[in-house]
Every structure is written in structure tokens, then in C-alpha cells.
Short mmCIF file of C-alpha atoms and ligand atoms in Angstrom, two decimals:
data_model
loop_
_atom_site.label_atom_id
_atom_site.label_comp_id
_atom_site.label_asym_id
_atom_site.label_seq_id
_atom_site.Cartn_x
_atom_site.Cartn_y
_atom_site.Cartn_z
CA MET A 93 0.00 0.00 0.00
CA LYS A 94 1.24 3.56 -0.67
CA ILE A 95 0.61 5.56 2.48
CA LEU A 96 1.08 9.24 3.22
CA VAL A 97 1.90 9.61 6.92
CA THR A 98 2.08 13.04 8.53
CA GLY A 99 4.03 13.59 11.75
CA THR A 100 6.62 10.84 11.15
CA GLU A 101 9.27 12.73 13.12
CA GLY A 102 7.14 12.83 16.25
CA TYR A 103 6.94 10.59 19.31
CA LEU A 104 4.41 8.18 17.79
CA GLY A 105 5.36 8.72 14.14
CA SER A 106 8.94 7.61 14.76
CA LEU A 107 7.58 4.29 16.07
CA LEU A 108 4.96 3.82 13.35
CA ALA A 109 7.01 4.66 10.25
CA PRO A 110 9.72 1.97 10.67
CA GLU A 111 6.98 -0.56 11.37
CA LEU A 112 5.12 0.32 8.15
CA LEU A 113 8.37 0.09 6.17
CA ARG A 114 9.16 -3.29 7.76
CA LEU A 115 5.76 -4.53 6.59
CA GLY A 116 6.65 -3.54 3.02
CA HIS A 117 4.46 -0.46 2.62
CA GLU A 118 5.63 2.46 0.54
CA LEU A 119 5.63 5.69 2.54
CA LEU A 120 5.40 9.34 1.74
CA ALA A 121 6.38 10.85 5.10
CA VAL A 122 5.61 14.51 5.83
CA ASP A 123 6.79 16.49 8.85
CA THR A 124 7.78 20.11 9.31
CA GLY A 125 10.37 19.10 11.90
CA TYR A 126 9.59 21.17 15.00
CA TYR A 127 11.26 18.68 17.34
CA LYS A 128 14.45 17.75 15.49
CA ALA A 129 16.34 18.89 18.59
CA GLY A 130 15.14 15.77 20.41
CA TRP A 131 16.50 12.34 19.47
CA LEU A 132 17.01 10.26 22.61
CA TYR A 133 18.47 6.99 21.31
CA HIS A 134 19.14 5.09 18.12
CA GLY A 135 15.83 3.30 17.61
CA GLU A 136 15.05 0.29 15.47
CA GLY A 137 14.37 -0.15 11.77
CA GLN A 138 14.56 2.34 8.96
CA THR A 139 13.49 5.96 9.08
CA PRO A 140 11.51 7.05 6.03
CA ARG A 141 12.60 9.63 3.50
CA THR A 142 10.67 12.65 4.72
CA LEU A 143 9.20 15.64 2.95
CA ALA A 144 9.95 18.63 5.20
CA LYS A 145 6.69 20.45 4.62
CA ASP A 146 4.01 22.08 6.69
CA LEU A 147 0.76 20.15 6.76
CA ARG A 148 -1.04 23.32 5.64
CA HIS A 149 1.04 23.36 2.43
CA ILE A 150 0.34 19.80 1.30
CA GLU A 151 -1.05 19.97 -2.24
CA ALA A 152 -3.14 17.70 -4.45
CA ALA A 153 0.04 16.63 -6.29
CA ASP A 154 1.49 15.23 -3.01
CA LEU A 155 -1.51 12.90 -2.77
CA GLU A 156 -1.38 11.48 -6.31
CA GLY A 157 -1.25 7.68 -6.26
CA ILE A 158 -1.70 7.50 -2.46
CA ASP A 159 -3.99 4.71 -1.18
CA ALA A 160 -4.28 5.74 2.46
CA VAL A 161 -3.39 8.60 4.80
CA VAL A 162 -2.41 8.39 8.47
CA HIS A 163 -2.66 11.89 9.90
CA MET A 164 -0.60 12.45 13.06
CA ALA A 165 0.91 15.92 12.52
CA GLU A 166 -0.76 18.25 14.98
CA LEU A 167 0.23 20.37 17.95
CA SER A 168 0.06 17.58 20.38
CA ASN A 169 -0.75 18.66 23.87
CA ASP A 170 -3.16 20.47 26.08
CA PRO A 171 -1.04 23.24 27.68
CA LEU A 172 0.12 24.39 24.26
CA GLY A 173 -3.46 24.58 23.06
CA GLN A 174 -4.37 26.76 26.05
CA LEU A 175 -1.43 29.12 25.60
CA LEU A 176 -2.00 29.76 21.89
CA PRO A 177 -5.50 28.49 21.05
CA ASN A 178 -5.70 30.15 17.61
CA ILE A 179 -2.74 28.32 16.21
CA THR A 180 -4.11 25.04 17.57
CA TYR A 181 -7.40 25.61 15.68
CA ASP A 182 -5.48 26.62 12.56
CA ILE A 183 -3.23 23.54 12.41
CA ASN A 184 -5.22 20.89 14.25
CA HIS A 185 -8.72 21.69 13.04
CA ALA A 186 -8.52 23.63 9.76
CA GLY A 187 -5.30 21.91 8.63
CA SER A 188 -6.67 18.42 9.27
CA VAL A 189 -10.02 19.05 7.55
CA ARG A 190 -8.27 20.56 4.53
CA LEU A 191 -5.96 17.54 4.28
CA ALA A 192 -8.87 15.09 4.43
CA ARG A 193 -10.77 16.97 1.69
CA LEU A 194 -7.66 17.02 -0.53
CA ALA A 195 -7.14 13.31 0.13
CA LYS A 196 -10.69 12.43 -0.81
CA ALA A 197 -10.50 14.50 -4.01
CA ALA A 198 -7.23 12.75 -4.92
CA GLY A 199 -8.84 9.30 -4.67
CA VAL A 200 -7.41 8.23 -1.29
CA THR A 201 -9.74 5.54 0.07
CA ARG A 202 -8.84 5.41 3.78
CA PHE A 203 -7.98 8.22 6.20
CA VAL A 204 -6.85 7.25 9.69
CA TYR A 205 -7.12 10.18 12.06
CA MET A 206 -5.33 10.37 15.43
CA SER A 207 -7.97 11.52 17.86
CA SER A 208 -7.70 11.24 21.63
CA CYS A 209 -9.55 9.97 24.69
CA SER A 210 -9.10 13.51 26.01
CA VAL A 211 -12.35 14.32 24.11
CA TYR A 212 -14.12 12.79 27.15
CA GLY A 213 -12.55 15.53 29.30
CA ALA A 214 -14.20 15.94 32.68
CA GLY A 215 -15.70 12.49 32.42
CA GLY A 216 -17.24 12.03 35.88
CA ALA A 217 -17.63 8.53 37.31
CA ASP A 218 -19.08 6.83 34.18
CA VAL A 219 -16.93 4.66 31.98
CA LYS A 220 -16.94 6.23 28.51
CA ASP A 221 -17.45 4.30 25.31
CA GLU A 222 -17.52 5.58 21.75
CA THR A 223 -21.21 6.53 22.03
CA SER A 224 -20.79 8.60 25.22
CA PRO A 225 -21.15 12.39 24.99
CA VAL A 226 -17.85 14.21 24.70
CA ASN A 227 -16.82 16.97 27.09
CA PRO A 228 -13.55 18.53 25.88
CA GLN A 229 -11.76 20.75 28.42
CA THR A 230 -9.06 22.29 26.24
CA ALA A 231 -8.56 23.75 22.75
CA TYR A 232 -6.58 20.61 21.87
CA ALA A 233 -9.44 18.27 22.80
CA GLU A 234 -12.04 20.57 21.27
CA CYS A 235 -10.16 20.44 17.94
CA LYS A 236 -10.21 16.63 18.04
CA VAL A 237 -14.02 16.76 18.42
CA MET A 238 -14.35 19.30 15.59
CA VAL A 239 -12.19 17.25 13.21
CA GLU A 240 -14.22 14.08 13.91
CA ARG A 241 -17.43 16.08 13.33
CA ASP A 242 -16.22 17.57 10.03
CA LEU A 243 -14.63 14.42 8.60
CA LEU A 244 -17.52 12.04 9.20
CA PRO A 245 -19.75 13.60 6.49
CA LEU A 246 -16.94 12.96 3.96
CA ALA A 247 -17.48 9.21 4.36
CA ASP A 248 -18.96 7.58 1.26
CA ASP A 249 -18.38 4.55 -0.98
CA THR A 250 -14.99 5.86 -2.02
CA PHE A 251 -13.64 7.33 1.23
CA SER A 252 -13.47 5.84 4.73
CA PRO A 253 -12.35 8.06 7.60
CA VAL A 254 -11.42 6.13 10.78
CA PHE A 255 -11.08 7.88 14.13
CA LEU A 256 -8.66 6.47 16.71
CA ARG A 257 -9.28 7.97 20.15
CA ASN A 258 -5.97 7.06 21.71
CA ALA A 259 -5.44 6.86 25.44
CA THR A 260 -2.42 8.78 26.76
CA ALA A 261 0.68 7.18 25.30
CA PHE A 262 3.77 5.99 27.16
CA GLY A 263 7.00 4.15 26.48
CA ALA A 264 10.29 4.55 24.68
CA SER A 265 10.49 6.37 21.36
CA PRO A 266 13.60 7.82 19.71
CA ARG A 267 11.72 11.13 19.44
CA MET A 268 10.92 10.97 23.12
CA ARG A 269 8.30 13.02 24.93
CA PHE A 270 8.84 13.70 28.63
CA ASP A 271 5.66 15.80 28.84
CA ILE A 272 3.29 12.83 29.07
CA VAL A 273 2.52 11.36 32.42
CA LEU A 274 4.27 7.98 32.68
CA ASN A 275 7.35 9.16 30.76
CA ASN A 276 7.57 12.30 32.87
CA LEU A 277 7.32 10.43 36.16
CA SER A 278 9.90 7.91 34.93
CA GLY A 279 12.31 10.71 34.04
CA LEU A 280 11.86 12.21 37.52
CA ALA A 281 12.38 8.81 39.15
CA ALA A 282 15.59 8.24 37.16
CA THR A 283 17.15 11.69 37.60
CA GLN A 284 15.88 12.80 41.04
CA LYS A 285 15.08 9.52 42.76
CA GLN A 286 11.93 11.25 43.95
CA ILE A 287 8.42 11.76 42.61
CA SER A 288 6.72 14.61 44.49
CA MET A 289 3.24 14.99 43.10
CA THR A 290 1.68 18.40 43.61
CA SER A 291 -1.82 16.86 43.38
CA ASP A 292 -3.43 13.89 45.11
CA GLY A 293 -3.33 11.87 41.87
CA THR A 294 -6.99 10.82 41.98
CA PRO A 295 -7.91 11.65 38.32
CA TRP A 296 -8.36 8.69 35.99
CA ARG A 297 -6.06 8.51 32.98
CA PRO A 298 -6.16 5.53 30.60
CA LEU A 299 -2.77 4.68 29.13
CA VAL A 300 -1.54 2.82 26.05
CA HIS A 301 1.97 2.09 24.80
CA GLY A 302 3.12 3.84 21.61
CA LEU A 303 3.80 0.49 19.93
CA ASP A 304 0.25 -0.65 20.68
CA ILE A 305 -1.01 2.58 19.06
CA ALA A 306 1.13 1.75 16.01
CA ARG A 307 -0.53 -1.69 15.91
CA ALA A 308 -3.99 -0.08 16.09
CA ILE A 309 -3.11 2.20 13.15
CA ILE A 310 -1.87 -0.73 11.07
CA CYS A 311 -5.06 -2.68 11.87
CA ALA A 312 -7.16 0.36 10.91
CA LEU A 313 -5.31 0.62 7.59
CA THR A 314 -5.70 -3.04 6.68
CA ALA A 315 -9.08 -4.06 8.18
CA PRO A 316 -11.99 -4.77 5.83
CA GLN A 317 -13.74 -1.52 4.97
CA GLU A 318 -17.01 -2.54 6.66
CA ASN A 319 -15.20 -2.88 10.02
CA VAL A 320 -13.82 0.65 10.04
CA HIS A 321 -15.82 2.87 7.68
CA GLY A 322 -16.64 6.10 9.57
CA GLN A 323 -15.98 4.34 12.88
CA VAL A 324 -14.62 5.71 16.14
CA PHE A 325 -12.40 3.40 18.24
CA ASN A 326 -11.07 4.02 21.71
CA VAL A 327 -7.48 2.74 21.59
CA GLY A 328 -6.22 1.01 24.73
CA SER A 329 -7.42 -1.74 27.06
CA ASN A 330 -9.87 -1.84 29.96
CA GLU A 331 -7.12 -3.00 32.33
CA GLN A 332 -5.16 0.18 31.67
CA ASN A 333 -7.57 2.65 33.23
CA TYR A 334 -5.27 3.99 35.95
CA ARG A 335 -5.57 6.70 38.51
CA VAL A 336 -2.58 9.04 38.19
CA ARG A 337 -1.44 7.97 41.69
CA GLU A 338 -1.35 4.33 40.57
CA ILE A 339 0.83 5.32 37.62
CA ALA A 340 3.18 7.05 40.06
CA GLU A 341 3.29 3.95 42.27
CA VAL A 342 4.05 1.69 39.30
CA VAL A 343 6.85 4.00 38.16
CA ALA A 344 8.36 4.35 41.65
CA GLY A 345 8.37 0.54 41.85
CA ALA A 346 10.36 0.25 38.61
CA PHE A 347 13.12 2.61 39.84
CA PRO A 348 14.59 1.14 43.04
CA GLY A 349 15.16 3.73 45.78
CA CYS A 350 12.70 6.25 44.33
CA GLY A 351 10.65 8.19 46.93
CA LEU A 352 7.00 9.10 46.33
CA SER A 353 4.74 11.73 47.87
CA PHE A 354 1.35 13.21 47.02
CA GLY A 355 -0.18 16.69 47.45
CA GLU A 356 -3.66 18.17 47.70
CA PRO A 357 -6.50 17.66 45.17
CA GLY A 358 -5.45 19.45 41.95
CA ALA A 359 -7.22 22.00 39.72
CA ASP A 360 -6.94 19.84 36.60
CA THR A 361 -10.48 18.83 35.60
CA ARG A 362 -9.39 16.14 33.10
CA SER A 363 -10.40 12.73 34.41
CA TYR A 364 -11.96 9.91 32.40
CA ARG A 365 -12.32 6.12 32.49
CA VAL A 366 -12.75 4.50 29.12
CA ASN A 367 -14.25 1.30 27.75
CA PHE A 368 -12.07 -0.33 25.09
CA ASP A 369 -14.29 -3.32 24.14
CA LYS A 370 -15.08 -2.12 20.63
CA ILE A 371 -11.53 -2.05 19.26
CA HIS A 372 -10.85 -5.54 20.62
CA SER A 373 -14.01 -7.00 19.08
CA GLN A 374 -14.22 -5.05 15.80
CA LEU A 375 -10.64 -4.40 14.68
CA PRO A 376 -9.11 -7.72 13.65
CA GLY A 377 -5.60 -8.28 15.02
CA PHE A 378 -5.61 -5.52 17.63
CA ARG A 379 -4.29 -6.26 21.11
CA CYS A 380 -2.25 -4.44 23.75
CA GLU A 381 1.08 -6.09 24.49
CA TRP A 382 2.16 -3.48 27.03
CA ASN A 383 0.96 -2.19 30.36
CA ALA A 384 2.27 0.51 32.71
CA GLU A 385 4.56 -1.91 34.60
CA ARG A 386 6.23 -3.18 31.44
CA GLY A 387 6.50 0.35 30.06
CA ALA A 388 8.15 1.68 33.25
CA GLN A 389 10.60 -1.23 33.19
CA GLN A 390 11.38 -0.51 29.53
CA LEU A 391 12.16 3.11 30.40
CA ALA A 392 14.26 2.15 33.44
CA ALA A 393 16.38 -0.12 31.21
CA LEU A 394 16.65 2.51 28.46
CA PHE A 395 17.63 5.32 30.84
CA ALA A 396 20.31 3.13 32.42
CA GLN A 397 21.66 2.21 28.98
CA ILE A 398 21.89 5.79 27.66
CA GLY A 399 22.86 7.36 31.01
CA LEU A 400 19.88 9.74 31.18
CA THR A 401 20.86 12.94 33.01
CA ALA A 402 18.68 15.71 34.44
CA GLU A 403 20.02 17.96 31.69
CA ILE A 404 18.79 15.62 28.94
CA PHE A 405 15.50 14.94 30.72
CA GLU A 406 14.76 18.65 31.07
CA SER A 407 16.01 19.72 27.64
CA ARG A 408 13.58 21.40 25.27
CA GLY A 409 13.81 18.69 22.59
CA PHE A 410 11.69 16.35 24.68
CA THR A 411 8.98 18.76 25.92
CA ARG A 412 6.76 20.02 23.12
CA LEU A 413 5.79 23.32 24.76
CA LYS A 414 9.40 24.26 25.65
CA GLN A 415 10.65 23.59 22.12
CA LEU A 416 7.88 25.59 20.44
CA GLU A 417 8.40 28.48 22.89
CA TYR A 418 12.10 28.39 22.03
CA LEU A 419 11.44 28.41 18.26
CA LEU A 420 9.05 31.37 18.73
CA SER A 421 11.32 33.37 21.05
CA THR A 422 14.33 32.95 18.76
CA GLY A 423 12.22 33.97 15.75
CA GLN A 424 12.81 30.66 13.94
CA ILE A 425 9.07 30.26 13.49
CA ASP A 426 6.57 33.08 13.10
CA ASN A 427 3.30 33.51 15.03
CA ASP A 428 1.56 31.19 12.55
CA PHE A 429 4.24 28.56 13.26
CA TYR A 430 5.74 28.71 9.79
CA TRP A 431 9.54 28.50 9.59
CA ARG A 432 11.17 31.84 8.82
CA PRO A 433 13.91 31.85 6.14
CA LEU A 434 17.50 32.20 7.34
CA PRO A 435 18.71 35.82 7.36
CA VAL A 436 20.89 36.32 4.27
CA PRO A 437 23.82 38.77 4.61
CA ALA A 438 24.43 41.23 1.74
CA PRO A 439 26.61 39.76 -1.03
CA ALA A 440 30.34 40.26 -0.52
CA ARG A 441 31.72 43.16 -2.62
CA GLU A 442 34.25 42.35 -5.35
CA GLY A 443 37.77 42.39 -4.03
CA THR A 444 36.67 41.56 -0.47
CA PRO A 445 38.69 38.57 0.76
CA ALA A 446 36.58 35.42 0.97
N1 NAD B 166 1.18 11.03 22.56
C1 NAD B 166 -0.04 10.87 23.09
O1 NAD B 166 -0.23 10.59 24.28
C2 NAD B 166 -1.27 10.99 22.19
C3 NAD B 166 -2.51 10.57 22.69
C4 NAD B 166 -3.64 10.73 21.91
C5 NAD B 166 -3.53 11.27 20.63
N2 NAD B 166 -2.31 11.67 20.18
C6 NAD B 166 -2.23 12.28 18.84
O2 NAD B 166 -1.31 11.55 18.03
C7 NAD B 166 -0.65 12.43 17.14
C8 NAD B 166 0.86 12.28 17.31
O3 NAD B 166 1.20 12.54 18.67
P1 NAD B 166 2.70 12.58 19.15
O4 NAD B 166 2.71 12.34 20.60
O5 NAD B 166 3.55 11.74 18.26
O6 NAD B 166 3.03 14.12 18.89
P2 NAD B 166 4.42 14.83 18.56
O7 NAD B 166 4.28 16.25 18.95
O8 NAD B 166 5.54 14.06 19.13
O9 NAD B 166 4.52 14.70 16.98
C9 NAD B 166 3.79 15.50 16.10
C10 NAD B 166 4.64 15.68 14.84
O10 NAD B 166 3.88 16.46 13.92
C11 NAD B 166 4.71 17.48 13.38
N3 NAD B 166 3.87 18.63 13.08
C12 NAD B 166 3.16 19.40 13.96
N4 NAD B 166 2.54 20.39 13.30
C13 NAD B 166 2.84 20.25 11.98
C14 NAD B 166 2.50 20.97 10.81
N5 NAD B 166 1.75 22.08 10.84
N6 NAD B 166 2.97 20.53 9.62
C15 NAD B 166 3.76 19.42 9.54
N7 NAD B 166 4.16 18.71 10.63
C16 NAD B 166 3.69 19.13 11.84
C17 NAD B 166 5.75 17.80 14.45
O11 NAD B 166 6.94 18.31 13.87
C18 NAD B 166 5.94 16.42 15.10
O12 NAD B 166 7.04 15.73 14.53
C19 NAD B 166 -1.17 13.83 17.45
O13 NAD B 166 -2.25 14.12 16.59
C20 NAD B 166 -1.67 13.68 18.86
O14 NAD B 166 -2.67 14.63 19.16
C21 NAD B 166 -1.18 11.53 20.91
#
């Protein structure tokens, strides 16, 4: 299959792309490269040849001959969406809808969209399934809801959008993120030997390993059309609905000698428990091979192998918000998050030594 994948240089994209290549698919990888400063370890498999292009500049010609699209290139977390909501709507909502329309017009038959369980937001005590009302709490989550809403009407005999509402990811990736909960706590455990939570850790947060998300995407690409056409799938497993404090306990257990303390109830309203029955029954081949324990052990082994330091853990390359703030403050990207050209000095005058 010839697949256009956006966001291949991201945390999840750098796990998915080598897997697709290993399976013999032909890839057109697209990524504007915001996080090139972060590459934590060597990784496995091949990296794809990548078109360094903004999602908003993808043209019909880029989609010629493409069978399927996996769309992962968005601004990927909640705090960023709150700080600069307009740019989140511009890239995540408008950019995604434009790409899907272009893809459909170009004859692409399947469009796998990376949504998020964060659409359930302040979820209350109920366990959410794909039919539950959404309650997004942030611009990021609201954009996921808007993209799902606007892509569904594009579904017809020729075009099948599929919506993967992923739980919060964890685990090793060459393009690591330390701004997601299990990875962040593991980095603290490794570099400070102490996890001091400012909140009481009672909110629910379902988790799923990045490699299990990659498996879900591959299943969504290859499943019979009738299983996935216009369908929403929560991606994860029922056993991996954790309270944040349980995640902290699991992580502390994987890093011997790590202390753990909790604070007062926090202000964060995001808390949701999710039902994952549908993906297990309706998406042939999908299963989760990882849980929080195995993921924390994987990170403990990785950090020991690469000698993770506090400096690396805290560096901007591995925290999306820090890196984008840096690119903005140094003027490398403009307020619309387009790269600015390099300043070009005036040409040297004739006779000036080179
Ligand atoms: N990581 C998670 O926990 C999680 C959970 C649920 C859903 N998701 C979704 O999965 C997708 C991938 O997440 P991730 O964790 O790999 O994010 P990430 O930030 O690590 O990767 C996103 C990639 O997209 C690229 N990108 C961003 N804006 C772009 C643009 N305008 N044009 C071209 N490229 C652009 C970035 O350079 C980056 O390489 C996102 O849509 C995210 O919302 C992630």
C-alpha cells in the first residue's frame, strides 16, 4: 500500500514509520520538523525519506497515487493549546479538515485520524465508550471533536475516515516526549530519585503504549472496509484505566530507591475512564502487548543504557511546549508557526577577501 503519513518525526510517528516500512508499505512521510532537537536513542528499523513540509502546504500533487493517509501531525498537547489556542485551531482543526478533503478529491480511500480519549474531558464517574457524549476541556481536545465532526460527512463509498481515540501514550520512542505522564514520572524517578506529586493523583487517565497505538493504526489501515468505515475506536485496554497515583506507584516501583509523595486535590479537571471493548471486538488483530509496569521497566532499562541525566531529561527537545516556545522566542518560526527563512547577509563586494 502507498501511504502518506504526517508527523513521522514525532513521538508516535517515529515508532509507526519503521513498522510500516518493515511490513513492506511504501511511505510518503511529511513532517515540518519542529522537534528535530530531540532524538534520545538510536531506535530500530529504517526511518523514512521525509518531505519537510508544513501540513497546511500539502497539495493535491502530493496525494497522487496515495492509497491511504495516516494523519498524526498536529500540535500535540493540552497546555500548548491553552497558551495559543488560535494556532491550535489553525493547524489541528482547519489543517486536518483541509488535508482530508484534498485526500478524498485525490482518490485516497482510507484516512486514519489520530484523535484522543481527552475528548471525554471531565468524564465524571461513568466509563466512557464511543457513544458517550464528549466533554472537551481544552482547545486541543475541542479540535479533536471538531475534526471528527467535520470528517464524518466525507465518508462515502470511495472514502473511509477512521477515528482512533488514543489513550495517553507511554513508552520509549527515539523522538521521546517527557511531557506525558508515565514518561515524565519515569524521568523524575531516574534523575531525582523522587516523585513529588503536587496533586493527590486521583484523576483517571487511561494509558496505552506507543507500539500498541502503532498496531492499532496498522489494523485500521488493513481491516476490511465494513469494520472501520466512519468508525470511532477508543485505543487502549480496559485493564489500563489507571488513577494518576497508581501510575506514580508503578513507576516508583520500577526505579529502586525512588521516593514518592502526594499533594492536595489538583485544579486539573481532566479525568476519564474509558471502555475499550469495541476495538478488541471489531478491529481484527488488535491487542495491547504493554501495560504501565512493562512500560516503566522498559524506560528504566533505556535510561540506564543511555545514562539519562537531568540535563537531557529537562532539555527542550523532549517537551513540546518548551521547544515551540524556544522556536518562537528565537524567531525561527513566526506567530503562525511557519519557519522563517535564514537571514541572508548582503553579497560580498568584489575584491573583499573570501
Ligand atoms: N502522545 C499521546 O499521548 C497521544 C494521545 C492521543 C492522541 N495523540 C495524537 O497523536 C498524534 C501524534 O502525537 P505525538 O505524541 O507523536 O506528537 P508529537 O508532537 O511528538 O509529533 C507530532 C509531529 O507532527 C509534526 N507537526 C506538527 N505540526 C505540523 C505541521 N503544521 N505541519 C507538519 N508537521 C507538523 C511535528 O513536527 C511532530 O514531529 C497527534 O495528533 C496527537 O494529538 C497523541
